[in-house]
């Protein structure tokens, strides 16, 4: 089966899908649709991005699947990154919904406000300070969880780890968060990066 | 199995779990933790709310599951509200992640700013106007999907419909959105409310 992933190279949401593809050794054609690019505008006009944003997975029969974490569940089905136990799978989804509802809107948004010139006018000092405080509180939730265990759910890496790694591993460099206060999170970041087949955000 | 749901009576995220429990005829003890209540403060202090918010499902063996949509997947497993087809299940999760990442942060947030006195100071005219515009764009995504089909995914009601119904059915009354522009969404709201076993937000 040939698949095509519409992927924004600089985006953690797109990266988490590329990371799972690499970790599971699956081939997939990539179509780069960087922020504010002509390719992104064209893809939107073509109807290739149902919710108006990347990533979107296209199957060879034309079916399209948007939302990074839903794509992870589809690609992860039957792999070692989805636990066998039903409650562990629900816990995995719990972390993934938390990532989209809480973590991304703070950790990724602060990084985007610092990284993308098109959004710089939104980066007021008050907003950046508020995002910094809220981001440290979210990282503390992960720190508490990872202080006593290697992975977020179960005994091995799951989709929850791949999902949360995407924006957490650049929270210091891109988001400006102080990672020194979160040693268990930092150790977990190294653990993910040591997984066989790992690729970084820049390929 | 006795279960206990920590539930915020006025919250759509808690309501969607109560709705699935009613639609599937399952018993569950409810612990009300309304916004800004002593019960909510006590539940947080007790460690009953792992991510600091309701809803959280407690199993009789002490295991806890936070995040409304993860609770839906756990309770919905094996019911008619989860499609048999793997791709349909991924599409269902796609709508549920979209709900937590896009829809809730606009539709529910605007309603909360209008409803909860503790948040009124955040409801600046600029923010309310921005949320109104963005909410209408999100409702347009649902309108386009529902214009040609009865349910968001597959041939019957799924967790995606229960999930998105929670904040959409009060988008007009609580959120101040103009629902007249979204007739397919309004027809779908009536369809959900006609499901056997349905209960409303207020019980």
XYZ file of C-alpha atoms in Angstrom, chain B residues 10-201:
192
model
C -22.299 22.123 34.012
C -19.414 20.882 31.832
C -19.830 19.396 28.381
C -16.757 17.217 28.877
C -18.378 15.562 31.893
C -21.783 15.475 30.192
C -20.508 13.496 27.207
C -19.510 10.671 29.573
C -22.869 10.777 31.396
C -24.588 10.686 27.988
C -22.678 7.570 26.883
C -23.422 5.882 30.216
C -27.146 6.587 29.690
C -27.141 5.485 26.039
C -25.452 2.195 26.960
C -27.505 1.641 30.140
C -24.527 1.393 32.472
C -24.596 2.222 36.146
C -22.001 4.554 37.559
C -21.791 6.453 40.831
C -21.516 10.199 40.206
C -19.465 12.557 42.357
C -20.351 16.150 41.511
C -17.391 18.522 41.435
C -18.826 21.769 40.109
C -16.576 24.618 38.999
C -15.112 26.539 41.955
C -16.859 24.252 44.497
C -15.448 22.930 47.757
C -15.999 19.415 46.354
C -13.701 20.198 43.417
C -11.006 21.591 45.719
C -11.289 18.507 47.958
C -11.111 16.095 45.015
C -7.952 17.822 43.744
C -6.405 17.660 47.215
C -7.268 13.945 47.451
C -5.464 13.191 44.182
C -8.747 12.051 42.601
C -8.202 14.217 39.497
C -4.838 13.256 37.935
C -4.740 16.129 35.411
C -6.448 18.530 37.826
C -9.829 18.560 36.127
C -13.053 16.587 35.685
C -14.202 14.203 34.369
C -12.163 11.325 35.783
C -13.405 7.721 35.867
C -12.423 5.638 38.904
C -12.598 1.854 38.584
C -13.395 -0.256 41.640
C -9.764 -1.401 41.881
C -8.515 2.165 42.260
C -7.341 2.725 38.697
C -8.147 6.211 37.411
C -8.733 7.414 33.863
C -8.793 11.159 33.111
C -9.716 12.899 29.832
C -13.327 12.773 28.667
C -12.633 11.335 25.227
C -10.331 8.600 26.563
C -13.108 7.664 29.021
C -15.506 7.462 26.062
C -13.192 4.998 24.276
C -12.877 2.855 27.405
C -16.631 2.789 28.129
C -17.542 2.537 24.449
C -15.341 -0.472 23.695
C -17.516 -3.296 22.422
C -20.672 -1.169 22.040
C -22.464 -0.043 18.875
C -20.892 3.405 19.327
C -17.482 2.142 18.141
C -17.353 1.075 14.470
C -16.075 -2.399 13.591
C -13.991 -1.082 10.694
C -10.465 -0.009 11.680
C -10.378 3.011 9.371
C -13.778 4.173 10.633
C -12.434 3.924 14.182
C -9.455 6.090 13.187
C -11.845 8.612 11.594
C -13.890 8.614 14.794
C -10.758 9.427 16.791
C -9.857 12.084 14.222
C -13.083 13.989 15.011
C -12.520 13.449 18.741
C -8.976 14.876 18.613
C -10.272 17.775 16.495
C -12.908 18.383 19.167
C -10.291 18.647 21.924
C -7.736 20.573 19.872
C -9.946 22.991 17.911
C -13.656 22.902 18.780
C -13.551 22.871 22.607
C -11.008 25.684 22.837
C -13.410 27.968 20.948
C -17.026 26.770 21.284
C -16.785 25.666 24.927
C -14.454 28.462 25.958
C -16.798 31.185 24.642
C -19.695 29.557 26.531
C -17.600 29.371 29.711
C -16.618 33.033 29.439
C -20.335 33.926 29.240
C -21.455 31.459 31.943
C -18.938 31.411 34.785
C -18.622 34.605 36.877
C -15.057 33.583 37.785
C -14.019 33.991 34.141
C -15.958 37.131 33.215
C -12.876 39.358 33.486
C -11.297 37.389 30.615
C -14.224 38.071 28.260
C -12.897 41.171 26.495
C -14.920 42.367 23.466
C -11.988 41.599 21.155
C -11.654 38.050 22.463
C -15.397 37.376 22.295
C -15.555 38.658 18.695
C -12.551 36.516 17.707
C -14.082 33.409 19.322
C -17.399 34.092 17.561
C -15.720 34.218 14.158
C -13.587 31.143 14.777
C -16.539 29.217 16.202
C -18.628 29.860 13.113
C -15.743 28.551 10.966
C -15.604 25.365 13.078
C -19.377 24.890 12.881
C -19.018 25.269 9.099
C -16.635 22.271 9.077
C -19.311 20.197 10.837
C -22.033 21.589 8.543
C -20.106 20.519 5.438
C -19.624 17.025 6.851
C -23.236 16.599 7.997
C -24.853 18.122 4.910
C -24.603 14.784 3.091
C -24.749 12.299 5.971
C -26.624 11.622 9.199
C -23.617 10.909 11.439
C -20.014 12.097 11.508
C -18.550 8.632 10.805
C -20.150 5.517 9.320
C -23.853 4.718 9.239
C -24.795 5.201 12.882
C -24.066 7.299 15.946
C -20.506 6.828 17.205
C -18.390 8.244 20.022
C -17.533 11.105 17.640
C -21.178 12.233 17.622
C -21.541 11.925 21.413
C -18.275 13.805 21.887
C -19.089 16.688 19.553
C -22.739 16.910 20.629
C -21.743 17.873 24.164
C -20.655 21.449 23.441
C -22.332 21.871 20.043
C -25.913 21.475 21.273
C -25.492 24.466 23.592
C -23.373 26.525 21.182
C -26.348 28.801 20.498
C -27.844 29.103 23.988
C -24.622 29.188 26.012
C -21.991 30.182 23.463
C -23.966 32.847 21.619
C -23.236 31.356 18.184
C -25.752 31.860 15.384
C -26.986 28.327 14.694
C -29.432 29.403 11.969
C -26.550 29.262 9.510
C -25.957 25.568 10.223
C -29.163 23.647 9.433
C -27.447 20.253 8.990
C -25.802 20.627 12.392
C -29.172 21.528 13.933
C -30.814 18.453 12.348
C -27.966 16.283 13.671
C -28.470 17.752 17.182
C -32.124 16.607 17.025
C -30.984 13.188 15.790
C -28.661 12.703 18.777
C -31.396 13.843 21.191
C -33.714 11.176 19.724
C -31.351 8.276 20.494
C -32.878 5.680 22.858
C -31.771 6.308 26.445
C -30.744 9.934 25.782
C -30.384 12.264 28.760
C -29.926 16.027 28.598
C -27.141 18.117 30.099
